[in-house]
Amino acid sequence: DAGVIQSPRHEVTEMGQEVTLRCKPISGHDYLFWYRQTMMRGLELLIYFNNNVPIDDSGMPEDRFSAKMPNASFSTLKIQPSEPRDSAVYFCASSLGGGSTEAFFGQGTRLTVV
Amino acid sequence: AQSVTQLGSHVSVSEGALVLLRCNYSSSVPPYLFWYVQYPNQGLQLLLKYTSAATLVKGINGFEAEFKKSETSFHLTKPSAHMSDAAEYFCAFISSGSARQLTFGSGTQLTVLP
């Protein structure tokens, strides 16, 4: 398996524009997570899905952020409108089962909002 | 609230020296505990995890960690540092009995000096 695949790897956009980040989890995994990493706040869990259903979105910072998982092999994280403070590295991760199973991370999308 | 605390945001060791990265958890019920490593411009990779099966856990790349309930600690060690160990290391936990929330510590940047 190719692992968790995120696209794009880098995104530079202007303030006010819509940004869509994409993630393809490992085939067969039933949990999918979106994290944001910044120098100031470290790694923050934004939202996670189980069997394509959002379970906890309490980490989503504002209504400008939304996430979807239309099927088991694809998820998006959308920011509309984007702001400079959204600049961060966004990671997608997936795992099989709950409890203590390992989460596998993608390589991340580095978002810069200017 | 449950959390993990990593003592020391930066640690420097000489090549061949002992590596010790500290992590303490705050929970009345021992959680599942993990150590992840992040190399520059990469996602996170699992080093090892504690799930109550054994207090001394061996992971990849020669790392190990010992769960000490009396000290609420899960420190990461490696007997002899290699240059390739230079990376950021994250302690993380999932609360026992909770939903699938993997929460990370603030990270420790390890520098290996020649």
Short mmCIF file of C-alpha atoms in Angstrom, two decimals:
data_model
loop_
_atom_site.label_atom_id
_atom_site.label_comp_id
_atom_site.label_asym_id
_atom_site.label_seq_id
_atom_site.Cartn_x
_atom_site.Cartn_y
_atom_site.Cartn_z
CA ASP A 1 0.00 0.00 0.00
CA ALA A 2 1.21 3.51 -0.77
CA GLY A 3 0.27 4.81 2.64
CA VAL A 4 -1.85 7.85 3.34
CA ILE A 5 -1.74 10.20 0.38
CA GLN A 6 -2.30 13.91 0.73
CA SER A 7 -2.51 16.53 -1.96
CA PRO A 8 -1.27 19.03 -2.65
CA ARG A 9 2.04 18.92 -0.74
CA HIS A 10 2.30 22.68 -0.83
CA GLU A 11 -0.37 25.30 -1.31
CA VAL A 12 0.05 29.06 -1.46
CA THR A 13 -3.10 31.10 -1.67
CA GLU A 14 -4.28 34.62 -1.14
CA MET A 15 -6.34 35.63 1.83
CA GLY A 16 -10.04 35.20 1.15
CA GLN A 17 -9.64 32.35 -1.29
CA GLU A 18 -11.08 28.90 -0.82
CA VAL A 19 -8.61 26.13 -0.12
CA THR A 20 -9.30 22.41 -0.40
CA LEU A 21 -6.95 19.81 1.01
CA ARG A 22 -7.32 16.20 -0.01
CA CYS A 23 -6.59 12.89 1.63
CA LYS A 24 -6.71 9.27 0.55
CA PRO A 25 -6.48 6.95 3.57
CA ILE A 26 -4.97 3.50 3.58
CA SER A 27 -7.36 1.04 2.01
CA GLY A 28 -9.43 -0.78 4.62
CA HIS A 29 -8.84 1.71 7.39
CA ASP A 30 -12.02 2.84 9.11
CA TYR A 31 -10.76 5.89 11.01
CA LEU A 32 -9.55 9.09 9.43
CA PHE A 33 -8.10 12.09 11.25
CA TRP A 34 -7.21 15.63 10.27
CA TYR A 35 -4.51 17.40 12.28
CA ARG A 36 -3.01 20.86 12.07
CA GLN A 37 0.57 21.58 13.08
CA THR A 38 1.89 25.04 13.93
CA MET A 39 4.85 26.29 15.90
CA MET A 40 2.59 28.01 18.40
CA ARG A 41 0.02 25.29 19.02
CA GLY A 42 1.80 22.09 18.05
CA LEU A 43 -0.30 19.22 16.72
CA GLU A 44 -4.03 19.74 17.07
CA LEU A 45 -6.74 17.27 16.18
CA LEU A 46 -9.31 19.06 14.05
CA ILE A 47 -11.80 16.32 13.27
CA TYR A 48 -12.02 12.59 12.90
CA PHE A 49 -14.27 10.16 11.07
CA ASN A 50 -15.26 6.57 11.70
CA ASN A 51 -16.70 4.68 8.74
CA ASN A 52 -17.04 7.99 6.88
CA VAL A 53 -19.11 9.57 9.65
CA PRO A 54 -17.73 12.61 11.52
CA ILE A 55 -17.41 11.64 15.17
CA ASP A 56 -15.80 14.65 16.80
CA ASP A 57 -15.28 18.02 15.15
CA SER A 58 -14.71 19.97 18.33
CA GLY A 59 -11.20 20.84 17.18
CA MET A 60 -12.35 22.65 14.07
CA PRO A 61 -11.38 26.22 14.80
CA GLU A 62 -14.15 28.11 13.05
CA ASP A 63 -17.08 27.78 10.70
CA ARG A 64 -14.68 28.63 7.91
CA PHE A 65 -13.37 25.08 8.24
CA SER A 66 -15.32 22.11 6.99
CA ALA A 67 -14.45 18.47 6.35
CA LYS A 68 -16.16 15.75 4.41
CA MET A 69 -15.66 12.09 3.76
CA PRO A 70 -17.96 11.09 0.91
CA ASN A 71 -16.56 7.56 0.77
CA ALA A 72 -14.05 5.30 2.47
CA SER A 73 -11.21 6.31 0.18
CA PHE A 74 -11.41 10.08 0.13
CA SER A 75 -11.69 13.04 2.47
CA THR A 76 -11.41 16.79 2.07
CA LEU A 77 -10.70 19.64 4.42
CA LYS A 78 -11.92 22.98 3.13
CA ILE A 79 -11.19 26.47 4.37
CA GLN A 80 -13.41 29.23 3.05
CA PRO A 81 -12.43 32.02 3.22
CA SER A 82 -8.79 31.45 4.11
CA GLU A 83 -6.86 33.78 6.41
CA PRO A 84 -3.12 34.19 7.06
CA ARG A 85 -3.48 32.61 10.50
CA ASP A 86 -4.57 29.40 8.80
CA SER A 87 -1.01 28.95 7.55
CA ALA A 88 0.16 25.61 8.93
CA VAL A 89 0.94 22.04 7.97
CA TYR A 90 -2.18 19.93 7.76
CA PHE A 91 -1.86 16.20 8.27
CA CYS A 92 -4.26 13.43 7.47
CA ALA A 93 -3.94 10.09 9.25
CA SER A 94 -5.82 6.83 9.15
CA SER A 95 -6.07 3.74 11.31
CA LEU A 96 -7.79 0.40 11.46
CA GLY A 97 -10.02 -0.01 14.46
CA GLY A 98 -10.15 1.97 17.65
CA GLY A 99 -8.30 1.66 20.91
CA SER A 100 -4.55 1.49 20.70
CA THR A 101 -4.09 0.80 17.00
CA GLU A 102 -1.45 2.79 15.15
CA ALA A 103 -2.38 5.88 13.20
CA PHE A 104 -0.53 6.22 9.89
CA PHE A 105 0.19 9.75 8.77
CA GLY A 106 0.44 11.31 5.36
CA GLN A 107 3.29 13.65 4.51
CA GLY A 108 1.16 16.70 5.08
CA THR A 109 0.09 19.75 3.14
CA ARG A 110 1.99 22.95 3.88
CA LEU A 111 -0.50 25.78 3.52
CA THR A 112 0.60 29.37 3.23
CA VAL A 113 -2.03 32.08 3.12
CA VAL A 114 -0.68 35.47 2.06
CA ALA B 1 -8.20 17.10 31.59
CA GLN B 2 -5.89 14.30 30.59
CA SER B 3 -2.64 15.30 28.94
CA VAL B 4 0.98 14.44 28.32
CA THR B 5 3.86 16.74 29.14
CA GLN B 6 7.19 16.54 27.39
CA LEU B 7 10.00 18.03 29.43
CA GLY B 8 12.48 19.90 27.28
CA SER B 9 11.55 21.25 23.89
CA HIS B 10 15.15 20.79 22.71
CA VAL B 11 17.61 18.09 23.63
CA SER B 12 21.17 17.79 22.31
CA VAL B 13 23.34 14.71 22.64
CA SER B 14 26.64 13.64 21.17
CA GLU B 15 26.74 10.82 18.68
CA GLY B 16 27.06 7.56 20.62
CA ALA B 17 25.63 9.02 23.82
CA LEU B 18 22.45 7.98 25.60
CA VAL B 19 19.23 9.53 24.37
CA LEU B 20 16.60 10.28 27.02
CA LEU B 21 13.40 12.10 26.09
CA ARG B 22 10.93 12.64 28.88
CA CYS B 23 7.16 12.26 28.87
CA ASN B 24 4.76 12.37 31.80
CA TYR B 25 1.06 11.75 31.60
CA SER B 26 -1.73 13.00 33.80
CA SER B 27 -4.48 10.47 34.18
CA SER B 28 -5.98 8.47 37.01
CA VAL B 29 -6.37 5.59 34.61
CA PRO B 30 -3.26 4.77 32.57
CA PRO B 31 -3.93 5.62 28.97
CA TYR B 32 -2.54 4.06 25.84
CA LEU B 33 0.80 5.82 25.26
CA PHE B 34 2.77 6.32 22.09
CA TRP B 35 5.99 7.82 20.83
CA TYR B 36 6.05 9.18 17.30
CA VAL B 37 8.97 10.62 15.36
CA GLN B 38 8.82 13.34 12.72
CA TYR B 39 11.71 13.86 10.32
CA PRO B 40 11.97 17.21 8.51
CA ASN B 41 9.18 17.78 6.01
CA GLN B 42 7.69 14.38 6.76
CA GLY B 43 4.64 13.01 8.49
CA LEU B 44 4.74 11.26 11.83
CA GLN B 45 5.91 7.69 12.20
CA LEU B 46 5.16 5.41 15.13
CA LEU B 47 8.22 4.42 17.17
CA LEU B 48 6.49 2.36 19.84
CA LYS B 49 3.37 2.11 21.95
CA TYR B 50 2.30 1.00 25.41
CA THR B 51 -0.96 -0.86 25.75
CA SER B 52 -0.56 -2.43 29.22
CA ALA B 53 0.84 -5.72 27.93
CA ALA B 54 4.38 -4.99 29.12
CA THR B 55 5.92 -2.04 30.93
CA LEU B 56 9.12 -2.07 28.86
CA VAL B 57 8.31 -1.50 25.24
CA LYS B 58 10.78 -1.89 22.41
CA GLY B 59 10.31 0.01 19.21
CA ILE B 60 11.99 0.62 15.91
CA ASN B 61 15.47 2.02 15.35
CA GLY B 62 16.72 0.81 18.74
CA PHE B 63 14.38 2.95 20.82
CA GLU B 64 12.55 1.73 23.89
CA ALA B 65 10.36 3.21 26.58
CA GLU B 66 9.39 2.14 30.05
CA PHE B 67 5.97 2.74 31.52
CA LYS B 68 6.20 3.65 35.20
CA LYS B 69 2.81 4.04 36.82
CA SER B 70 4.26 5.26 40.11
CA GLU B 71 5.95 8.13 38.30
CA THR B 72 3.25 8.56 35.62
CA SER B 73 6.07 8.52 33.10
CA PHE B 74 6.82 7.00 29.72
CA HIS B 75 10.32 8.19 28.89
CA LEU B 76 11.95 7.30 25.58
CA THR B 77 15.53 6.05 25.53
CA LYS B 78 18.16 4.82 23.14
CA PRO B 79 21.57 3.62 24.35
CA SER B 80 23.61 5.15 21.55
CA ALA B 81 22.54 8.10 19.42
CA HIS B 82 23.10 8.16 15.66
CA MET B 83 23.15 11.21 13.47
CA SER B 84 20.07 9.85 11.73
CA ASP B 85 18.10 10.10 15.00
CA ALA B 86 17.95 13.88 14.68
CA ALA B 87 14.24 14.64 14.45
CA GLU B 88 11.29 15.81 16.49
CA TYR B 89 9.74 13.32 18.88
CA PHE B 90 6.19 13.39 20.13
CA CYS B 91 4.65 11.63 23.06
CA ALA B 92 0.93 10.96 22.60
CA PHE B 93 -1.92 9.22 24.33
CA ILE B 94 -5.39 7.84 23.90
CA SER B 95 -7.52 7.81 27.02
CA SER B 96 -8.56 4.36 28.11
CA GLY B 97 -12.21 3.81 27.39
CA SER B 98 -12.66 7.00 25.43
CA ALA B 99 -13.33 7.57 21.80
CA ARG B 100 -10.44 7.40 19.39
CA GLN B 101 -8.73 10.67 20.34
CA LEU B 102 -4.96 10.61 19.83
CA THR B 103 -3.59 13.68 21.63
CA PHE B 104 0.01 14.79 21.25
CA GLY B 105 2.49 16.46 23.54
CA SER B 106 4.34 19.58 22.47
CA GLY B 107 7.29 17.69 21.02
CA THR B 108 11.03 17.50 21.69
CA GLN B 109 13.55 18.40 19.03
CA LEU B 110 16.53 16.06 19.23
CA THR B 111 19.87 17.27 17.91
CA VAL B 112 22.75 14.83 17.56
CA LEU B 113 26.19 16.39 17.63
CA PRO B 114 29.13 14.79 15.81
#
